[in-house]
Tab-separated table of C-alpha atoms in Angstrom:
chain	number	residue	atom	x	y	z
A	23	MET	CA	2.372	6.332	6.339
A	24	GLU	CA	3.106	2.769	7.379
A	25	ARG	CA	0.655	1.212	9.839
A	26	PHE	CA	1.651	-2.079	11.454
A	27	ILE	CA	-1.986	-3.241	11.459
A	28	LEU	CA	-1.548	-3.878	7.732
A	29	ASN	CA	0.284	-7.115	8.645
A	30	LYS	CA	-2.757	-8.258	10.658
A	31	LEU	CA	-5.042	-7.418	7.733
A	32	ILE	CA	-2.882	-9.557	5.416
A	33	GLU	CA	-3.101	-12.422	7.924
A	34	TRP	CA	-6.903	-12.004	7.921
A	35	LYS	CA	-6.983	-12.103	4.096
A	36	ASN	CA	-4.970	-15.335	3.996
A	37	SER	CA	-6.675	-17.099	6.902
A	38	PRO	CA	-8.681	-20.243	6.054
A	39	TYR	CA	-11.006	-19.221	8.908
A	40	ARG	CA	-11.603	-15.696	7.590
A	41	LYS	CA	-14.997	-14.136	8.339
A	42	PRO	CA	-16.322	-10.663	7.509
A	43	LEU	CA	-14.181	-8.140	9.387
A	44	ILE	CA	-15.326	-5.345	11.693
A	45	LEU	CA	-12.558	-2.768	12.170
A	46	LYS	CA	-13.042	-0.712	15.325
A	47	GLY	CA	-11.342	2.551	16.239
A	48	VAL	CA	-12.103	6.113	17.281
A	49	ARG	CA	-13.005	8.801	14.776
A	50	GLN	CA	-10.072	9.997	12.604
A	51	VAL	CA	-7.695	7.225	13.704
A	52	GLY	CA	-7.294	6.081	10.082
A	53	LYS	CA	-9.800	3.222	9.620
A	54	THR	CA	-10.931	4.168	6.115
A	55	TRP	CA	-7.408	4.996	4.946
A	56	ILE	CA	-5.905	1.699	6.096
A	57	LEU	CA	-8.707	-0.368	4.532
A	58	LYS	CA	-8.371	1.449	1.193
A	59	GLU	CA	-4.576	1.097	1.346
A	60	PHE	CA	-4.973	-2.610	2.157
A	61	GLY	CA	-7.302	-2.996	-0.852
A	62	LYS	CA	-4.864	-1.151	-3.106
A	63	ARG	CA	-1.892	-3.307	-2.062
A	64	CYS	CA	-3.478	-6.732	-1.721
A	65	TYR	CA	-6.482	-6.965	-4.095
A	66	ASP	CA	-7.192	-6.431	-7.771
A	67	ASN	CA	-9.718	-3.724	-6.894
A	68	THR	CA	-11.669	-2.217	-4.003
A	69	ALA	CA	-15.434	-1.663	-3.890
A	70	TYR	CA	-16.118	1.106	-1.368
A	71	PHE	CA	-19.589	1.884	0.017
A	72	ASN	CA	-20.144	4.737	2.487
A	73	PHE	CA	-23.535	4.529	4.208
A	74	ASP	CA	-23.310	8.075	5.521
A	75	GLU	CA	-22.716	9.607	2.082
A	76	ASN	CA	-25.147	7.214	0.324
A	77	GLU	CA	-27.951	6.467	2.756
A	78	GLU	CA	-30.021	4.948	-0.048
A	79	TYR	CA	-27.659	1.934	-0.040
A	80	LYS	CA	-29.142	0.901	3.318
A	81	GLN	CA	-32.395	-0.059	1.561
A	82	PHE	CA	-30.672	-2.946	-0.210
A	83	PHE	CA	-30.157	-4.623	3.169
A	84	GLU	CA	-33.707	-3.985	4.397
A	85	THR	CA	-35.563	-5.733	1.585
A	86	THR	CA	-33.583	-9.000	1.367
A	87	LYS	CA	-31.060	-11.237	3.138
A	88	ASP	CA	-29.847	-12.765	-0.140
A	89	VAL	CA	-26.219	-11.642	-0.345
A	90	ASP	CA	-25.947	-12.124	-4.114
A	91	ARG	CA	-28.926	-9.848	-4.636
A	92	ILE	CA	-27.519	-7.274	-2.179
A	93	LEU	CA	-24.188	-7.202	-4.018
A	94	GLN	CA	-25.872	-7.051	-7.424
A	95	ASN	CA	-27.903	-4.017	-6.325
A	96	LEU	CA	-24.784	-2.320	-4.895
A	97	MET	CA	-22.834	-2.938	-8.115
A	98	ILE	CA	-25.609	-1.582	-10.322
A	99	ALA	CA	-26.203	1.483	-8.130
A	100	SER	CA	-22.515	2.380	-7.733
A	101	GLY	CA	-21.005	1.116	-10.975
A	102	GLN	CA	-18.331	-0.735	-9.009
A	103	LYS	CA	-17.121	-4.219	-9.917
A	104	ILE	CA	-17.076	-7.002	-7.305
A	105	THR	CA	-15.223	-10.266	-7.943
A	106	PRO	CA	-15.054	-13.039	-5.328
A	107	LYS	CA	-11.603	-13.284	-3.638
A	108	LYS	CA	-10.181	-10.515	-5.869
A	109	THR	CA	-12.189	-7.529	-4.608
A	110	LEU	CA	-12.032	-6.028	-1.131
A	111	ILE	CA	-15.537	-4.848	-0.245
A	112	ILE	CA	-15.508	-1.976	2.266
A	113	PHE	CA	-18.694	-1.010	4.081
A	114	ASP	CA	-17.927	2.313	5.819
A	115	GLU	CA	-19.869	4.312	8.414
A	116	VAL	CA	-21.975	1.291	9.398
A	117	GLN	CA	-22.543	2.416	12.992
A	118	ASP	CA	-26.120	3.497	12.246
A	119	CYS	CA	-26.894	0.549	9.954
A	120	PRO	CA	-27.861	-2.485	12.097
A	121	LYS	CA	-29.188	-4.317	9.012
A	122	VAL	CA	-25.781	-4.030	7.353
A	123	ILE	CA	-24.019	-5.367	10.440
A	124	ASN	CA	-26.548	-8.186	10.820
A	125	SER	CA	-26.103	-9.143	7.154
A	126	MET	CA	-22.538	-10.224	7.963
A	127	LYS	CA	-24.084	-13.446	9.307
A	128	TYR	CA	-25.353	-14.311	5.818
A	129	PHE	CA	-22.137	-13.274	4.102
A	130	CYS	CA	-20.241	-15.535	6.509
A	131	GLU	CA	-22.563	-18.532	6.075
A	132	ASN	CA	-23.615	-18.261	2.423
A	133	ALA	CA	-20.889	-16.303	0.633
A	134	PRO	CA	-17.486	-16.801	2.314
A	135	GLN	CA	-15.782	-16.226	-1.044
A	136	TYR	CA	-16.344	-12.470	-0.651
A	137	HIS	CA	-13.808	-10.462	1.387
A	138	ILE	CA	-15.709	-7.848	3.396
A	139	ALA	CA	-14.441	-5.261	5.892
A	140	CYS	CA	-16.739	-2.942	7.848
A	141	ALA	CA	-15.715	0.268	9.609
A	142	GLY	CA	-17.404	3.113	11.408
A	143	SER	CA	-17.046	5.648	14.189
A	144	LEU	CA	-18.533	4.814	17.605
A	145	LEU	CA	-18.830	1.162	16.576
A	146	GLY	CA	-17.951	0.232	20.162
A	147	ILE	CA	-21.205	1.874	21.248
A	148	THR	CA	-23.239	0.079	18.585
A	149	LEU	CA	-21.679	-3.305	19.301
A	150	ALA	CA	-22.317	-2.946	23.038
A	151	LYS	CA	-25.996	-3.556	22.233
A	152	PRO	CA	-26.663	-7.325	22.230
A	153	SER	CA	-28.848	-7.291	19.123
A	154	SER	CA	-26.419	-5.310	17.015
A	155	PHE	CA	-24.165	-7.967	15.581
A	156	PRO	CA	-24.128	-11.642	14.575
A	157	VAL	CA	-22.258	-13.476	17.325
A	158	GLY	CA	-19.513	-15.762	16.046
A	159	LYS	CA	-19.938	-14.712	12.416
A	160	VAL	CA	-17.437	-11.848	12.249
A	161	ASN	CA	-13.777	-11.165	13.001
A	162	PHE	CA	-12.892	-8.084	15.026
A	163	MET	CA	-9.799	-5.906	14.751
A	164	GLN	CA	-8.885	-2.735	16.642
A	165	ILE	CA	-6.896	0.154	15.162
A	166	ASP	CA	-5.363	2.500	17.725
A	167	PRO	CA	-3.430	5.773	17.292
A	168	MET	CA	-0.020	5.495	15.692
A	169	THR	CA	2.673	4.109	17.956
A	170	PHE	CA	5.958	5.937	18.497
A	171	SER	CA	7.592	3.486	16.063
A	172	GLU	CA	4.991	4.337	13.391
A	173	PHE	CA	5.565	8.038	14.125
A	174	LEU	CA	9.302	7.573	13.545
A	175	ILE	CA	8.669	5.921	10.173
A	176	ALA	CA	6.296	8.729	9.157
A	177	ASN	CA	9.019	11.185	10.182
A	178	GLY	CA	11.564	9.495	7.885
A	179	ASP	CA	13.458	7.795	10.725
A	180	GLU	CA	13.184	4.186	9.545
A	181	ASN	CA	16.862	3.742	10.486
A	182	LEU	CA	16.046	4.320	14.171
A	183	VAL	CA	13.171	1.837	14.041
A	184	SER	CA	15.425	-0.734	12.355
A	185	TYR	CA	18.025	-0.188	15.075
A	186	LEU	CA	15.475	-0.676	17.883
A	187	ASP	CA	14.004	-3.765	16.201
A	188	GLY	CA	17.483	-5.232	15.889
A	189	ILE	CA	18.408	-4.999	19.584
A	190	GLU	CA	18.966	-8.554	20.835
A	191	SER	CA	20.604	-7.977	24.225
A	192	ILE	CA	19.866	-5.873	27.301
A	193	GLU	CA	22.647	-3.313	27.316
A	194	PRO	CA	22.845	0.511	27.186
A	195	LEU	CA	22.220	2.268	23.863
A	196	PRO	CA	25.017	4.466	22.458
A	197	ASP	CA	24.395	8.228	22.756
A	198	ALA	CA	24.256	8.416	18.944
A	199	PHE	CA	20.912	6.582	19.131
A	200	PHE	CA	19.711	7.470	22.639
A	201	ASN	CA	19.799	11.256	22.223
A	202	PRO	CA	17.880	11.572	18.909
A	203	LEU	CA	15.268	9.060	20.113
A	204	TYR	CA	14.799	11.072	23.280
A	205	GLU	CA	14.306	14.289	21.286
A	206	LYS	CA	11.859	12.681	18.853
A	207	LEU	CA	9.816	11.250	21.718
A	208	LYS	CA	9.257	14.835	22.909
A	209	MET	CA	7.704	15.618	19.550
A	210	TYR	CA	5.523	12.519	19.706
A	211	TYR	CA	4.153	13.707	23.077
A	212	ILE	CA	3.188	16.957	21.332
A	213	THR	CA	1.624	15.527	18.148
A	214	GLY	CA	0.336	12.240	19.557
A	215	GLY	CA	-0.511	9.389	17.215
A	216	MET	CA	-3.600	10.582	15.344
A	217	PRO	CA	-2.612	10.425	11.646
A	218	GLU	CA	-3.598	13.945	10.564
A	219	PRO	CA	-1.641	15.873	13.249
A	220	VAL	CA	1.314	13.544	12.617
A	221	ARG	CA	1.123	14.352	8.896
A	222	MET	CA	0.973	18.117	9.618
A	223	TRP	CA	4.238	17.803	11.537
A	224	THR	CA	6.151	15.229	9.494
A	225	GLU	CA	5.358	16.733	6.070
A	226	SER	CA	5.549	20.474	6.741
A	227	ARG	CA	6.705	20.962	10.371
A	228	ASP	CA	3.626	23.198	10.773
A	229	VAL	CA	2.980	23.459	14.519
A	230	SER	CA	-0.070	25.719	14.197
A	231	ALA	CA	-1.724	23.379	11.669
A	232	MET	CA	-0.943	20.438	13.949
A	233	GLN	CA	-2.490	22.282	16.913
A	234	LYS	CA	-5.615	23.086	14.905
A	235	SER	CA	-5.907	19.501	13.726
A	236	LEU	CA	-5.848	18.222	17.318
A	237	SER	CA	-8.456	20.830	18.303
A	238	ASP	CA	-10.681	19.787	15.399
A	239	ILE	CA	-10.482	16.131	16.457
A	240	ILE	CA	-11.430	17.044	20.033
A	241	ASP	CA	-14.331	19.160	18.714
A	242	ALA	CA	-15.529	16.203	16.612
A	243	TYR	CA	-15.445	13.918	19.649
A	244	GLU	CA	-17.372	16.437	21.719
A	245	ARG	CA	-20.045	16.657	19.004
A	246	ASP	CA	-20.302	12.867	19.140
A	247	PHE	CA	-21.280	13.064	22.825
A	248	ALA	CA	-24.670	14.347	21.673
A	249	LYS	CA	-25.263	10.987	19.938
A	250	HIS	CA	-25.953	9.277	23.259
A	251	PRO	CA	-29.541	7.991	23.046
A	252	ASN	CA	-30.329	9.585	26.412
A	253	THR	CA	-29.924	13.339	25.972
A	254	ASN	CA	-29.572	13.770	29.747
A	255	GLU	CA	-26.208	11.981	29.542
A	256	PHE	CA	-24.667	14.488	27.103
A	257	PRO	CA	-23.578	17.102	29.693
A	258	LYS	CA	-22.302	14.344	32.009
A	259	ILE	CA	-20.140	12.819	29.265
A	260	SER	CA	-18.781	16.269	28.466
A	261	MET	CA	-17.964	17.021	32.114
A	262	ILE	CA	-16.137	13.701	32.585
A	263	TRP	CA	-14.176	14.269	29.371
A	264	LYS	CA	-13.103	17.768	30.426
A	265	SER	CA	-12.173	16.561	33.918
A	266	ILE	CA	-9.584	14.045	32.639
A	267	PRO	CA	-6.600	16.460	32.733
A	268	SER	CA	-7.538	17.416	36.315
A	269	GLN	CA	-7.894	13.751	37.280
A	270	LEU	CA	-4.440	12.926	35.907
A	271	ALA	CA	-2.766	16.052	37.309
A	272	ARG	CA	-3.275	14.782	40.869
A	273	GLU	CA	-0.569	12.776	42.633
A	274	ASN	CA	-3.087	9.993	43.268
A	275	LYS	CA	-4.636	9.463	39.849
A	276	LYS	CA	-7.571	7.361	41.044
A	277	PHE	CA	-10.699	8.629	39.295
A	278	LEU	CA	-12.879	10.754	41.586
A	279	TYR	CA	-16.406	11.740	40.609
A	280	LYS	CA	-16.184	14.856	42.800
A	281	VAL	CA	-13.484	16.192	40.418
A	282	VAL	CA	-16.127	16.015	37.661
A	283	LYS	CA	-18.624	17.978	39.714
A	284	GLU	CA	-18.820	18.818	43.392
A	285	GLY	CA	-21.141	16.357	45.095
A	286	ALA	CA	-21.303	14.043	42.066
A	287	ARG	CA	-22.018	10.387	42.812
A	288	SER	CA	-20.967	7.346	40.850
A	289	ARG	CA	-24.501	6.130	40.096
A	290	GLU	CA	-25.278	9.456	38.392
A	291	TYR	CA	-22.218	9.406	36.138
A	292	GLU	CA	-21.252	5.762	35.603
A	293	ASP	CA	-23.374	5.402	32.427
A	294	ALA	CA	-21.745	8.500	30.948
A	295	LEU	CA	-18.282	7.163	31.785
A	296	GLN	CA	-19.142	3.765	30.298
A	297	TRP	CA	-20.149	5.503	27.056
A	298	LEU	CA	-16.647	6.997	26.808
A	299	VAL	CA	-15.106	3.573	27.549
A	300	ASP	CA	-17.284	1.801	24.951
A	301	ALA	CA	-16.368	4.499	22.423
A	302	ARG	CA	-12.723	3.753	23.376
A	303	LEU	CA	-12.095	7.451	23.846
A	304	VAL	CA	-10.800	6.587	27.310
A	305	HIS	CA	-9.093	3.557	28.835
A	306	LYS	CA	-10.386	2.416	32.225
A	307	ILE	CA	-7.742	0.735	34.389
A	308	TYR	CA	-8.965	-1.059	37.526
A	309	ARG	CA	-7.113	-1.339	40.799
A	310	SER	CA	-5.951	-4.883	41.469
A	311	THR	CA	-5.816	-6.269	45.004
A	312	ALA	CA	-3.113	-8.850	44.204
A	313	PRO	CA	-1.155	-10.275	41.250
A	314	GLY	CA	-3.307	-13.308	40.489
A	315	LEU	CA	-4.897	-14.994	37.469
A	316	PRO	CA	-7.291	-14.256	35.987
A	317	MET	CA	-6.523	-10.599	36.636
A	318	SER	CA	-10.209	-9.691	36.520
A	319	ALA	CA	-10.847	-11.836	39.612
A	320	TYR	CA	-8.748	-9.397	41.660
A	321	ASP	CA	-10.326	-6.162	40.369
A	322	ASN	CA	-11.638	-3.587	42.809
A	323	LEU	CA	-14.487	-2.332	40.620
A	324	SER	CA	-14.953	0.832	42.669
A	325	ALA	CA	-11.350	2.033	42.184
A	326	PHE	CA	-9.935	2.831	38.767
A	327	LYS	CA	-7.917	5.330	36.732
A	328	ILE	CA	-8.871	6.653	33.296
A	329	TYR	CA	-6.532	7.711	30.520
A	330	LEU	CA	-7.147	9.297	27.141
A	331	VAL	CA	-6.955	7.348	23.879
A	332	ASP	CA	-3.956	9.421	22.736
A	333	VAL	CA	-1.175	11.357	24.449
A	334	GLY	CA	-1.309	14.214	21.912
A	335	LEU	CA	-5.031	14.683	22.513
A	336	LEU	CA	-4.376	14.711	26.273
A	337	ARG	CA	-1.689	17.359	25.792
A	338	ARG	CA	-4.074	19.482	23.695
A	339	LEU	CA	-7.070	18.949	26.002
A	340	SER	CA	-4.834	20.041	28.898
A	341	GLN	CA	-4.006	23.231	26.937
A	342	LEU	CA	-0.264	22.701	27.323
A	343	SER	CA	1.544	24.725	24.673
A	344	PRO	CA	4.165	22.985	22.500
A	345	ASN	CA	6.455	25.976	23.099
A	346	THR	CA	6.852	25.241	26.803
A	347	PHE	CA	8.598	21.956	26.078
A	348	ALA	CA	11.708	23.219	24.353
A	349	GLU	CA	13.893	23.164	27.439
A	350	GLY	CA	15.314	19.981	28.975
A	351	ASN	CA	12.923	17.227	29.938
A	352	ARG	CA	10.150	19.533	31.074
A	353	LEU	CA	7.742	17.762	28.721
A	354	PHE	CA	8.145	14.561	30.722
A	355	THR	CA	7.796	16.106	34.196
A	356	GLU	CA	5.125	18.704	33.403
A	357	PHE	CA	1.637	17.788	34.493
A	358	LYS	CA	3.020	15.356	37.162
A	359	GLY	CA	4.123	12.806	34.589
A	360	ALA	CA	0.558	12.254	33.346
A	361	LEU	CA	1.591	12.502	29.694
A	362	THR	CA	4.268	9.873	30.296
A	363	GLU	CA	1.858	7.490	32.017
A	364	ASN	CA	-0.695	7.967	29.232
A	365	TYR	CA	1.965	7.293	26.590
A	366	VAL	CA	3.227	4.125	28.313
A	367	LEU	CA	-0.312	2.809	28.793
A	368	GLN	CA	-1.084	3.344	25.080
A	369	SER	CA	1.958	1.286	24.203
A	370	LEU	CA	1.180	-1.512	26.678
A	371	ILE	CA	-2.450	-1.820	25.537
A	372	SER	CA	-1.347	-2.403	21.945
A	373	GLN	CA	1.141	-5.123	22.952
A	374	PHE	CA	-0.629	-7.200	25.593
A	375	GLU	CA	-3.963	-8.961	25.240
A	376	VAL	CA	-5.138	-8.304	28.820
A	377	VAL	CA	-5.834	-4.675	29.767
A	378	PRO	CA	-3.302	-3.537	32.403
A	379	ARG	CA	-4.298	-2.906	36.023
A	380	TYR	CA	-2.648	-0.919	38.802
A	381	TRP	CA	-1.956	-1.713	42.480
A	382	THR	CA	-2.030	0.386	45.641
A	383	GLN	CA	-1.688	0.003	49.372
A	384	VAL	CA	-3.188	2.719	51.561
A	385	ASN	CA	-1.364	2.629	54.880
A	386	PRO	CA	1.497	3.268	54.418
A	387	PRO	CA	0.853	4.525	50.866
A	388	TYR	CA	2.377	2.622	47.958
A	389	GLU	CA	1.345	2.571	44.279
A	390	VAL	CA	2.544	0.513	41.326
A	391	ASP	CA	1.503	2.340	38.147
A	392	PHE	CA	0.560	-0.739	36.103
A	393	LEU	CA	0.380	-4.512	36.313
A	394	ILE	CA	0.703	-6.299	32.978
A	395	GLN	CA	0.013	-9.922	32.111
A	396	ARG	CA	2.416	-11.595	29.683
A	397	GLU	CA	1.446	-15.210	29.010
A	398	ASN	CA	0.747	-16.533	32.545
A	399	ASP	CA	3.019	-14.120	34.399
A	400	ILE	CA	2.174	-10.755	35.943
A	401	PHE	CA	4.770	-7.995	36.043
A	402	PRO	CA	4.704	-4.763	38.085
A	403	VAL	CA	5.442	-1.651	36.034
A	404	GLU	CA	6.723	1.668	37.340
A	405	VAL	CA	6.617	4.783	35.157
A	406	LYS	CA	9.078	7.563	35.905
A	407	SER	CA	9.321	10.741	33.858
A	408	GLU	CA	12.940	11.438	34.814
A	409	ALA	CA	16.322	9.696	35.019
A	410	ASN	CA	18.222	8.332	38.024
A	411	THR	CA	15.052	7.168	39.691
A	412	THR	CA	14.377	4.810	42.545
A	413	GLY	CA	10.904	3.617	43.488
A	414	LYS	CA	9.933	2.340	46.908
A	415	SER	CA	6.511	1.083	45.733
A	416	ILE	CA	7.799	-1.449	43.229
A	417	LYS	CA	10.324	-2.644	45.836
A	418	LYS	CA	7.501	-3.065	48.369
A	419	PHE	CA	5.455	-4.993	45.802
A	420	ARG	CA	8.245	-7.548	45.441
A	421	GLU	CA	8.487	-7.873	49.245
A	422	LEU	CA	4.743	-8.538	49.527
A	423	PHE	CA	4.518	-10.961	46.578
A	424	PRO	CA	8.005	-12.535	46.288
A	425	ASP	CA	6.783	-15.737	44.617
A	426	LYS	CA	4.804	-13.855	41.971
A	427	VAL	CA	7.446	-11.413	40.738
A	428	LYS	CA	9.874	-12.821	38.163
A	429	LEU	CA	10.804	-9.391	36.859
A	430	ARG	CA	10.096	-5.769	37.737
A	431	ILE	CA	9.869	-3.169	34.954
A	432	ARG	CA	10.582	0.535	35.032
A	433	PHE	CA	10.060	2.991	32.182
A	434	SER	CA	12.198	6.097	32.626
A	435	LEU	CA	14.758	8.366	30.942
A	436	ASP	CA	17.565	6.058	32.101
A	437	ASN	CA	19.272	3.832	29.556
A	438	LEU	CA	18.388	0.201	28.856
A	439	LYS	CA	19.719	-2.072	31.607
A	440	LEU	CA	18.903	-5.071	33.791
A	441	ASP	CA	19.852	-4.743	37.477
A	442	ASP	CA	19.066	-8.024	39.237
A	443	ASP	CA	15.314	-8.386	38.592
A	444	MET	CA	14.748	-4.723	37.605
A	445	LEU	CA	14.507	-4.059	33.869
A	446	ASN	CA	14.831	-0.374	33.000
A	447	ILE	CA	13.351	0.463	29.607
A	448	PRO	CA	13.968	3.936	28.133
A	449	LEU	CA	10.628	5.629	27.505
A	450	PHE	CA	11.238	5.736	23.749
A	451	MET	CA	11.477	1.909	23.734
A	452	ALA	CA	8.012	1.348	25.219
A	453	ASP	CA	6.867	-0.266	21.949
A	454	GLN	CA	9.579	-2.907	22.458
A	455	ALA	CA	8.454	-3.859	25.998
A	456	ASP	CA	7.119	-7.329	25.195
A	457	ARG	CA	10.310	-8.349	23.379
A	458	LEU	CA	12.604	-6.794	26.002
A	459	ILE	CA	10.789	-8.634	28.799
A	460	GLY	CA	11.342	-11.881	26.904
A	461	LEU	CA	15.072	-11.166	26.476
A	462	SER	CA	15.397	-10.282	30.183
A	463	LEU	CA	13.664	-13.485	31.324
A	464	GLU	CA	16.003	-15.512	29.090
A	465	LYS	CA	18.998	-13.777	30.668
A	466	LEU	CA	17.724	-14.334	34.219
A	467	ASN	CA	17.039	-18.025	33.531
A	468	ARG	CA	20.513	-18.815	32.182
């Protein structure tokens, strides 16, 4: 499998400002695989240390802060060779090893010649504690589920990715490309972007194995809920997690605590929800009152939507069978377009530095699905799960904020086109959004 994060890892390796790396990502998203693959491709050898399998290695970090001594002990105990600049050192499963994480300060200051990458599940939880990591002494990188483009490559469709990457003008795609991309996007909704389910489908077309793999991942996440330090939070985390399909199935997708449990109040459940956010199992998208910068200044902290980390996991958690999606575009409209919104959000989060927001007006009711910040501009985004769509909300948004809207964006099953200031992006081109926005602005400014 090709993962685009490999390019970022190569940039990290070659950077004159390189520090020890902490790679974050949910369980089974491919952290260990990508680091080992990176070591295989870009270094003479890889020295791999797993602190879950070999808990005795932790002792080397408890008795000294001398990095040369730590590495000498690790080499002797494991029989692995470590050479400055030529060996990639991987410290895996470090989430329960604060001494290992804290030692990155000394590697950064006293031994920058060593290339070190740390990984672990639930690292977002660990790093949310102020004492857990050496501020300013590490680089961070996030690995998310595979994008649709990465799915296409895994599926042997590099030609389609090359075609999409080569588009340099906003004009409709020929049916010879549009139709197969549309069909393959259906399959991506079913498998999602977690590497193992993708492999089950792309290598053997085994739907039952793919289904089981998704179920196993969900089971692993649900077992992780018990790792919350406050055992009282475990059932609350579980209830929020299981309520997500119900939250997204509603027309108004604003998160409601009463959907979690009748009579539930925010103060009882907000810690449990924050645990899921810190673990990056869910994305929390705040309602924005206006398109201004910084976006956070316009957040309504009491109104937000939550989405799952991966569209395939959402489909499985919602117990939607793959078999029901054979006919037409039912996959896109089923479940009130929630799968489509989740998919688009996943793609936007990986492309834009600032987390998207959404916008609503109550009376009369209008809702713009997402607001995205690109450089110093904010763009309203409408997500439609069908073709031939018109949206009154995104039109109203332009009327209310005419000076702020350079371009409006719609994701739908319509073809690629630019009508005045409305850019329609086919859903299967969501990964290309940043580039397509740039091309559209150039066209509008001519």
